[in-house]
XYZ file of C-alpha atoms in Angstrom:
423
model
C -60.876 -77.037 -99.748
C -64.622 -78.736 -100.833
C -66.738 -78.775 -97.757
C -70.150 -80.355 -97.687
C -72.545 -79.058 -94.653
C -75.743 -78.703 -94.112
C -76.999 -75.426 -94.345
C -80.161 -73.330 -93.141
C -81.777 -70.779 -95.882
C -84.728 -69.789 -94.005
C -87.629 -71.780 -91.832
C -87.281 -76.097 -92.210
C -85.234 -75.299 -94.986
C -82.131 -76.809 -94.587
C -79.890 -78.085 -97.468
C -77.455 -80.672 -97.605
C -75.019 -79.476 -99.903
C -70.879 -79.030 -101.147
C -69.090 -75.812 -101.595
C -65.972 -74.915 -101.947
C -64.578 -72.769 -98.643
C -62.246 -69.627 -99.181
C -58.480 -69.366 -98.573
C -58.423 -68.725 -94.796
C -57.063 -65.724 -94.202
C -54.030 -65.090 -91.462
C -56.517 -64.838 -88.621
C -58.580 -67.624 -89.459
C -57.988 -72.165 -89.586
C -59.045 -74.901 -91.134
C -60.375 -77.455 -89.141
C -61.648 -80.740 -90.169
C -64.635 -81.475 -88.306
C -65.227 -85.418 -86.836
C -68.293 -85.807 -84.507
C -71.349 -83.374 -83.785
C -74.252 -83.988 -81.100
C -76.989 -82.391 -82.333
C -79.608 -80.432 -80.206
C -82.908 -79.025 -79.264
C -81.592 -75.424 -79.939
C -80.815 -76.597 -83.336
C -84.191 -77.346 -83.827
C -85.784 -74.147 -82.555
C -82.962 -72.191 -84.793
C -84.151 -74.381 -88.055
C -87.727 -74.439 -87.336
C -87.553 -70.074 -86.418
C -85.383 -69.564 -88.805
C -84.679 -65.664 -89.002
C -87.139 -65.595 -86.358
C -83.879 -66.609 -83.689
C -81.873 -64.281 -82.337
C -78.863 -65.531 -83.601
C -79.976 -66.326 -87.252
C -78.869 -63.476 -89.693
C -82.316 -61.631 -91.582
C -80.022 -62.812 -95.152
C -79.622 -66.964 -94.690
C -81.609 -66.520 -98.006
C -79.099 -65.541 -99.553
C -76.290 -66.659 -97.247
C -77.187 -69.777 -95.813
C -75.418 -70.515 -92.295
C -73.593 -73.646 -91.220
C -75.686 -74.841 -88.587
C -74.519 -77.447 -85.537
C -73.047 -75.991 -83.044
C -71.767 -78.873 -80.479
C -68.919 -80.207 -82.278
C -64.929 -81.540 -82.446
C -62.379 -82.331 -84.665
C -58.901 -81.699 -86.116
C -57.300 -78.834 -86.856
C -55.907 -78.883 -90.901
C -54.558 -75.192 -91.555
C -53.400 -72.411 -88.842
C -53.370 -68.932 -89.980
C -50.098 -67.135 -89.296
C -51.919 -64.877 -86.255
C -52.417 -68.370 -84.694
C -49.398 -70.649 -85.085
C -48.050 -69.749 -81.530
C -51.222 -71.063 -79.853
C -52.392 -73.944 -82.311
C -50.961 -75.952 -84.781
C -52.426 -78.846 -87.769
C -53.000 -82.023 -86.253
C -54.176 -80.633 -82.627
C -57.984 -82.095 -81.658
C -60.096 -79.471 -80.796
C -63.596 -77.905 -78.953
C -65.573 -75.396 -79.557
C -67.608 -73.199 -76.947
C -69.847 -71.682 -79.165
C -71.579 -69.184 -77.062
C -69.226 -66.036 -77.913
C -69.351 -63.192 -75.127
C -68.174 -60.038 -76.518
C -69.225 -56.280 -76.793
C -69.541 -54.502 -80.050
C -70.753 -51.147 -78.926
C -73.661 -50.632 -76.536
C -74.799 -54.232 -77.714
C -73.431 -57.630 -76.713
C -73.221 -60.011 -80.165
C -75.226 -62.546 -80.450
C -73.335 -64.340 -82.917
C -72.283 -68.035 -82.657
C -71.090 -71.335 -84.251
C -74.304 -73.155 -85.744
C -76.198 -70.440 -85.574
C -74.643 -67.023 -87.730
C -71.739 -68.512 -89.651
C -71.194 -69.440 -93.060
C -68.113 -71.315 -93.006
C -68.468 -72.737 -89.601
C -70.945 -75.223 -88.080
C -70.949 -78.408 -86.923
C -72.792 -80.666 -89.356
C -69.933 -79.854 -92.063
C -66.751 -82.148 -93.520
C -64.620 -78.630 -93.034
C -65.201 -75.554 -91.535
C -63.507 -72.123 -91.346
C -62.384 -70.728 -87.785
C -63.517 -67.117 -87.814
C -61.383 -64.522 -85.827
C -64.624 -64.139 -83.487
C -64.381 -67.568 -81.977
C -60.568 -67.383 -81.627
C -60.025 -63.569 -80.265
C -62.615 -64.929 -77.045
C -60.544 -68.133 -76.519
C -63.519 -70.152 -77.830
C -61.210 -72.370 -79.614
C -59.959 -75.324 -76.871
C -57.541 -77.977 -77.375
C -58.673 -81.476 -76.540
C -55.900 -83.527 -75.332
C -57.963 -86.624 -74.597
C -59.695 -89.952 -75.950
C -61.812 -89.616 -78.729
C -64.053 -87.175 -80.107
C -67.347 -87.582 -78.417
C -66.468 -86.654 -75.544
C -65.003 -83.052 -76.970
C -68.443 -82.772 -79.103
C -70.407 -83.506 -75.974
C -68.138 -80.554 -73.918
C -70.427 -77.894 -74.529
C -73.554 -79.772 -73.062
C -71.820 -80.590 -70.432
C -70.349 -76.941 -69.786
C -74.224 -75.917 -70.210
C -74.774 -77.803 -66.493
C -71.959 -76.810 -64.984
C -72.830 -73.381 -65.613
C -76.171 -73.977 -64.328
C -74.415 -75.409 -61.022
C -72.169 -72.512 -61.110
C -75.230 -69.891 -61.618
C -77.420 -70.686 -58.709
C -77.510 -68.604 -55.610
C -78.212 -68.165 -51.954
C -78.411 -65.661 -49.169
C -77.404 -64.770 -45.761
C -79.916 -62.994 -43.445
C -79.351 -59.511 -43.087
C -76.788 -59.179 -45.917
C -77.142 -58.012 -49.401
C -74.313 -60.560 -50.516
C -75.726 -63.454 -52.919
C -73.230 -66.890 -51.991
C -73.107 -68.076 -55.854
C -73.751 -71.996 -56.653
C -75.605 -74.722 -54.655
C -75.177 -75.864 -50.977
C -72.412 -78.357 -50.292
C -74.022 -80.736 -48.105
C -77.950 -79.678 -49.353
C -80.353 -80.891 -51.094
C -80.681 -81.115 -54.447
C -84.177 -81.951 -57.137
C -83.803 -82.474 -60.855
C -87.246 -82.631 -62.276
C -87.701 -84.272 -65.827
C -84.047 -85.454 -65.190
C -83.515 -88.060 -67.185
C -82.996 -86.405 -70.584
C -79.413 -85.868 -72.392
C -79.037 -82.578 -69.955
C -80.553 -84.239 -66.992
C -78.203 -87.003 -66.932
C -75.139 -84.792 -68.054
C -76.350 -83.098 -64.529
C -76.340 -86.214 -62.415
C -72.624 -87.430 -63.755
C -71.257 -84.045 -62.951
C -72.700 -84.061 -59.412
C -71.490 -87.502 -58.492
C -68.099 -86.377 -60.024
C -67.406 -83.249 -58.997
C -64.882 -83.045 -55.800
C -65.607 -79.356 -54.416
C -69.046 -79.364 -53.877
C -71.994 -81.736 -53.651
C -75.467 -82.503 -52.083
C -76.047 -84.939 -49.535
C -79.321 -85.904 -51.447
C -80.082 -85.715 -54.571
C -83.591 -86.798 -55.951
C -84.051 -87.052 -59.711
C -87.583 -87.269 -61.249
C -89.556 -88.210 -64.573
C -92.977 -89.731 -65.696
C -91.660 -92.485 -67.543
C -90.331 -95.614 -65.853
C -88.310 -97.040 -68.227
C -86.381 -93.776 -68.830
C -85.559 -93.514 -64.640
C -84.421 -97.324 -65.140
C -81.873 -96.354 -67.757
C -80.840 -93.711 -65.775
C -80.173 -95.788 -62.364
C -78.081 -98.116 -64.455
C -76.013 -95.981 -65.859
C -75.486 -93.780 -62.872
C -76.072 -96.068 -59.662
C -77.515 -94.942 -56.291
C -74.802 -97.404 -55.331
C -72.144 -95.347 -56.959
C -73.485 -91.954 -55.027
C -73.018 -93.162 -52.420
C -69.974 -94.009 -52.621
C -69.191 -90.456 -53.279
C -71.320 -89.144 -50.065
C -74.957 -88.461 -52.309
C -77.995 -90.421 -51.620
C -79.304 -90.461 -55.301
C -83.110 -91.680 -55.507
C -84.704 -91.860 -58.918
C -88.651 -91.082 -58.317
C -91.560 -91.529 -60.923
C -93.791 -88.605 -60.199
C -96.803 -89.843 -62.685
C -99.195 -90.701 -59.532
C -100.771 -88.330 -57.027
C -99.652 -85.253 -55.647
C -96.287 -85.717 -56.255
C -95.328 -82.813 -54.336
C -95.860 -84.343 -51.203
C -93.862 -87.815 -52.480
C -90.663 -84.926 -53.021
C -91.260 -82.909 -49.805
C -91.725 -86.528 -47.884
C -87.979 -87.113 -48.752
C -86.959 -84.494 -47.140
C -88.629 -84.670 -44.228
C -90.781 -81.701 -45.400
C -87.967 -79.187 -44.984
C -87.842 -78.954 -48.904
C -84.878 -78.718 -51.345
C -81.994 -76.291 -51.598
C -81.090 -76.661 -55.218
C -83.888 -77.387 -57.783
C -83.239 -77.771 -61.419
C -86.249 -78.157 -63.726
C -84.957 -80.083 -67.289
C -88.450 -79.802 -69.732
C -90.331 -76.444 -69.611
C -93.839 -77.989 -68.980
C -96.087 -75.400 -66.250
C -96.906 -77.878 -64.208
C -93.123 -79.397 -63.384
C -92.187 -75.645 -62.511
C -94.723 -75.012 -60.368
C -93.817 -78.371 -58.870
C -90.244 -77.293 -58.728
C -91.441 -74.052 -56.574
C -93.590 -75.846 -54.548
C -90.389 -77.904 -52.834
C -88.248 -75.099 -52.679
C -86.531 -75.101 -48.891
C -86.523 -71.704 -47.418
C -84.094 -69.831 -49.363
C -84.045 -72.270 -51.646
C -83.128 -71.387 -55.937
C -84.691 -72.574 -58.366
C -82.987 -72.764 -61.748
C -85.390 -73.044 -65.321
C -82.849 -74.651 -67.357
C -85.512 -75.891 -70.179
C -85.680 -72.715 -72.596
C -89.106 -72.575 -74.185
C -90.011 -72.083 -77.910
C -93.143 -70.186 -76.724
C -92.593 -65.728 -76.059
C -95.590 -66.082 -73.642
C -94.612 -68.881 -71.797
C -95.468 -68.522 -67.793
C -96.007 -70.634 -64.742
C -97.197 -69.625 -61.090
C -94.767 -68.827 -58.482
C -95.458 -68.616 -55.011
C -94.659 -64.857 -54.248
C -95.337 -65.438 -50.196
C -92.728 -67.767 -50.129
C -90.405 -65.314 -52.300
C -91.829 -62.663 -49.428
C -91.253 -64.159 -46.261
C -89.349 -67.557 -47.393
C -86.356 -66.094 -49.654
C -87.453 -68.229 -52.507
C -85.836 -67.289 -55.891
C -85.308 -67.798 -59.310
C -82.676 -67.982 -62.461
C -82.239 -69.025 -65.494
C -79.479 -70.571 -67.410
C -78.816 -71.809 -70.638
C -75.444 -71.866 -71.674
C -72.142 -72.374 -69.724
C -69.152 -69.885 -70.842
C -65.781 -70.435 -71.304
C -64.460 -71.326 -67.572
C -67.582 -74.035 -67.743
C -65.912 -75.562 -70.686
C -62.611 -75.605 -69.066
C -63.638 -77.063 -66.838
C -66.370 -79.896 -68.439
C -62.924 -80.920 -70.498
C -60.728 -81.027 -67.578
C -63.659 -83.665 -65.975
C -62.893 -85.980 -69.009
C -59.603 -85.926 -68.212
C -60.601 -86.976 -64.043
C -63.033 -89.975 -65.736
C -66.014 -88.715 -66.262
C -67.523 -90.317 -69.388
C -70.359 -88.932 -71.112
C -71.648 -91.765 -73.068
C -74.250 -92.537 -70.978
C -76.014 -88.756 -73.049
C -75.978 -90.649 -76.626
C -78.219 -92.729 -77.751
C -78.411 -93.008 -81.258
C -75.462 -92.644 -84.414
C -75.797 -91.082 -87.659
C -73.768 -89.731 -90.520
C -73.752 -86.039 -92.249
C -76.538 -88.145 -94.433
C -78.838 -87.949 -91.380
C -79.102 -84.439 -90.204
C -81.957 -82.816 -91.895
C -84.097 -85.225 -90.772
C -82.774 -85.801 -87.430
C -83.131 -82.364 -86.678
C -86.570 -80.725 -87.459
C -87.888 -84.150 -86.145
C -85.611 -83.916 -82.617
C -88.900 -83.410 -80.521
C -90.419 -86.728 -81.699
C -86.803 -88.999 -81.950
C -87.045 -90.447 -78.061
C -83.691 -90.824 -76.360
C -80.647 -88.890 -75.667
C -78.357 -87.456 -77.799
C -77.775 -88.245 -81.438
C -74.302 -87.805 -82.239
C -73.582 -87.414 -86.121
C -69.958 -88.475 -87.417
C -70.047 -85.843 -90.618
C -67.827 -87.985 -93.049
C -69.710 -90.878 -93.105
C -73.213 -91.906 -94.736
C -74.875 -93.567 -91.993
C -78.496 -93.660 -91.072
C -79.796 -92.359 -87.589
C -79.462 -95.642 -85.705
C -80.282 -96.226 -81.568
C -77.744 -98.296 -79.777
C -80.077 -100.668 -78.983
C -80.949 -101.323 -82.764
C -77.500 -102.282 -83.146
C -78.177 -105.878 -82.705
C -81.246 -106.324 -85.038
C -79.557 -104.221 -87.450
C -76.754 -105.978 -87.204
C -77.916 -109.593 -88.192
C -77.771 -108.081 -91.850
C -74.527 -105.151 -91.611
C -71.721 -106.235 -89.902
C -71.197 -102.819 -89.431
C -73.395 -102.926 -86.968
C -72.903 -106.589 -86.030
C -69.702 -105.382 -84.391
C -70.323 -102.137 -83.051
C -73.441 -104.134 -80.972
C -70.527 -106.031 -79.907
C -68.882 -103.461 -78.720
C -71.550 -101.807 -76.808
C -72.500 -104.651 -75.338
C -69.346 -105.254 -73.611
C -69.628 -101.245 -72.425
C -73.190 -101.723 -70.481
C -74.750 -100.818 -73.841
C -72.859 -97.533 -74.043
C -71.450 -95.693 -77.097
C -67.299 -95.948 -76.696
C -64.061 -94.272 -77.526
C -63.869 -98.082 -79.168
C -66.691 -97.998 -80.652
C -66.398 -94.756 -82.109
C -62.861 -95.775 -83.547
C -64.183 -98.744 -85.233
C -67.193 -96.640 -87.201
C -64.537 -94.371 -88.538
C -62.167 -96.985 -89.769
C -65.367 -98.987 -91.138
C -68.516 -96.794 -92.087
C -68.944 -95.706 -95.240
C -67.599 -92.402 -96.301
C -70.297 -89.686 -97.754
């Protein structure tokens, strides 16, 4: 089987190229891949190259598949699998793989170590390592979008999951947020940001009463409130306010909505010093905060207020990644409604990777989501219409998004496939 990927041989060097893949062997499949969201942690891992953790030292000479939030359709089932999966079956990937190989965890992954499997590829290879740790997951619903856009989502939940909270007197740490609290999201309105704010308004178990969601740009905190309504929190029991902290001492305009008492739950979405240090400063007594934004930068710090972790409980964690419970769980949300189109903003084919990603930082907007058989350039929604007054391509899928609240679409995503062209 002829694959064409794109492939990282060392810093910015990333090659578009096709290869033929090796017979699978009986503890391996084939898998056709359809959609992959691309992300920031593709960027660090092309722009560090053997630098990341996860990056073999010989991409040199064996270049790695690299994507890594991806979905698709299963073509060939090695004989070790059949009695779990079968050709034909739509599929996920959770591509952070927990296991032990001696006294060292493996830091291997999808995207990142592979050569046969990434996402920005026609066809990969399932390696033994992804399905011995159950990180293969059947998708059973609409679409493939929503299965590439799993793993992000997974990433918050785990976040959710992965804060803490103690009780006076006992050594016993009460694991995620406070049903009924309240909750921050600073520099919210990003593809993870709003991934958060659709899982908390969905979720049934747990939820804050108020939930306050912050940037510096208007326009973005505009998109956001009409995507995900205050109007719709509260019809789920969340007072949702969307707050531009650009002005003065924006501190006090987040501690003001809480009456001063501070928040509970604090999630901070870019790692910038100052929103940290924000983020600490409106921490509630006992309250977590959670550094979600992994920085490029080994010496990256911000102050902390270590009174308030003295005599006020304060803490701190960081997450990254959700595991495979989290993406259980972000698929079984699709299946209860929760739509995550409102994370992409922009379309591309395979064609469009290399540039898309080692210029992510500077491409505004959500998430690009790549469709690897077609030849399509990187295109916002909300190009579709001026683009589409010469490609009727994109004539119809503005159509289609228009009728959607200018949202990518299971229908919209079905029409590109029948109607883009093929790379």
């Amino acid at each position: 089987m002829k694959t064409k990927a794109v492939r990282l041989y060392g810093k910015k060097n990333l090659r578009l190229e096709e290869f033929e893949l090796p017979a699978i062997k009986e503890d391996e499949i084939l898998a056709k891949v359809v959609s992959d969201s691309i992300c920031m942690s593709s960027y660090k891992a092309a722009t560090q190259g053997t630098d990341h953790k996860r990056i073999p030292n010989d991409v040199a000479e064996k270049p790695i598949m690299i994507g890594h939030e991806f979905a698709g359709e299963l073509v060939e089932v090695g004989a070790k699998w059949q009695h779990k999966f079968k050709a034909g079956q739509k599929y996920s990937i959770q591509p952070a793989i927990y296991y032990n190989d001696g006294p060292v965890g493996v830091l291997s992954a999808p995207g990142y170590s592979y050569q046969y499997i990434g996402g920005d590829a026609t066809y990969v290879i399932i390696p033994k390592d992804v399905l011995e740790q159950d990180c293969l997951l059947a998708y059973e619903g609409p679409g493939y979008y929503p299965a590439s856009l799993a793993e992000p989502l997974s990433c918050v939940i785990g976040a959710m999951h992965a804060n803490y909270h103690t009780t006076p007197g006992s050594y016993k740490h009460d694991m995620e947020i406070v049903d009924g609290g309240k909750m921050a999201i600073l520099a919210g309105v990003g593809p993870m940001g709003l991934a958060a704010i659709n899982y908390v308004i969905m979720r049934e178990d747990r939820k804050p009463s108020l939930m306050v969601v912050t940037d510096i740009d208007q326009a973005r905190l505009d998109r956001a409130a009409s995507i995900y309504t205050p109007s719709w929190a509260k019809s789920k029991g969340i007072e949702l306010i969307y707050l531009n902290t650009s002005g003065e001492d924006p501190v006090a305009k987040l501690r003001g909505l809480t009456e001063d008492e501070g928040y509970n739950d604090v999630f901070v979405f870019a790692p910038v010093p100052p929103v940290i240090e924000q983020g600490d400063a409106i921490l509630a007594n006992d309250g977590c905060l959670n550094f979600f934004a992994g920085p490029s930068n080994g010496d990256f710090s911000a102050k902390m207020n270590f009174y308030n972790v003295h005599y006020a409980s304060t803490h701190i964690v960081g997450t990254s990644g959700g595991n495979n419970d989290d993406m259980v769980e972000s698929l079984e949300m699709f299946g209860k409604g929760l739509d995550p189109a409102g994370l992409v903003t922009h379309v591309g084919g395979l064609n469009a990777v290399i540039d898309t990603t080692l210029d992510l930082p500077n491409i505004p907007g959500g998430k690009k989501l790549i469709y690897t058989h077609k030849d399509i350039e990187l295109t916002a929604i909300s190009e579709f219409k001026e683009k589409g007054k010469s490609d009727p391509l994109f004539a119809k899928l503005h159509e289609i998004c228009e009728r959607n609240n200018e949202l990518w679409s299971v229908e919209a995503e079905a029409y590109l496939l029948e109607n883009a062209k093929d790379i």
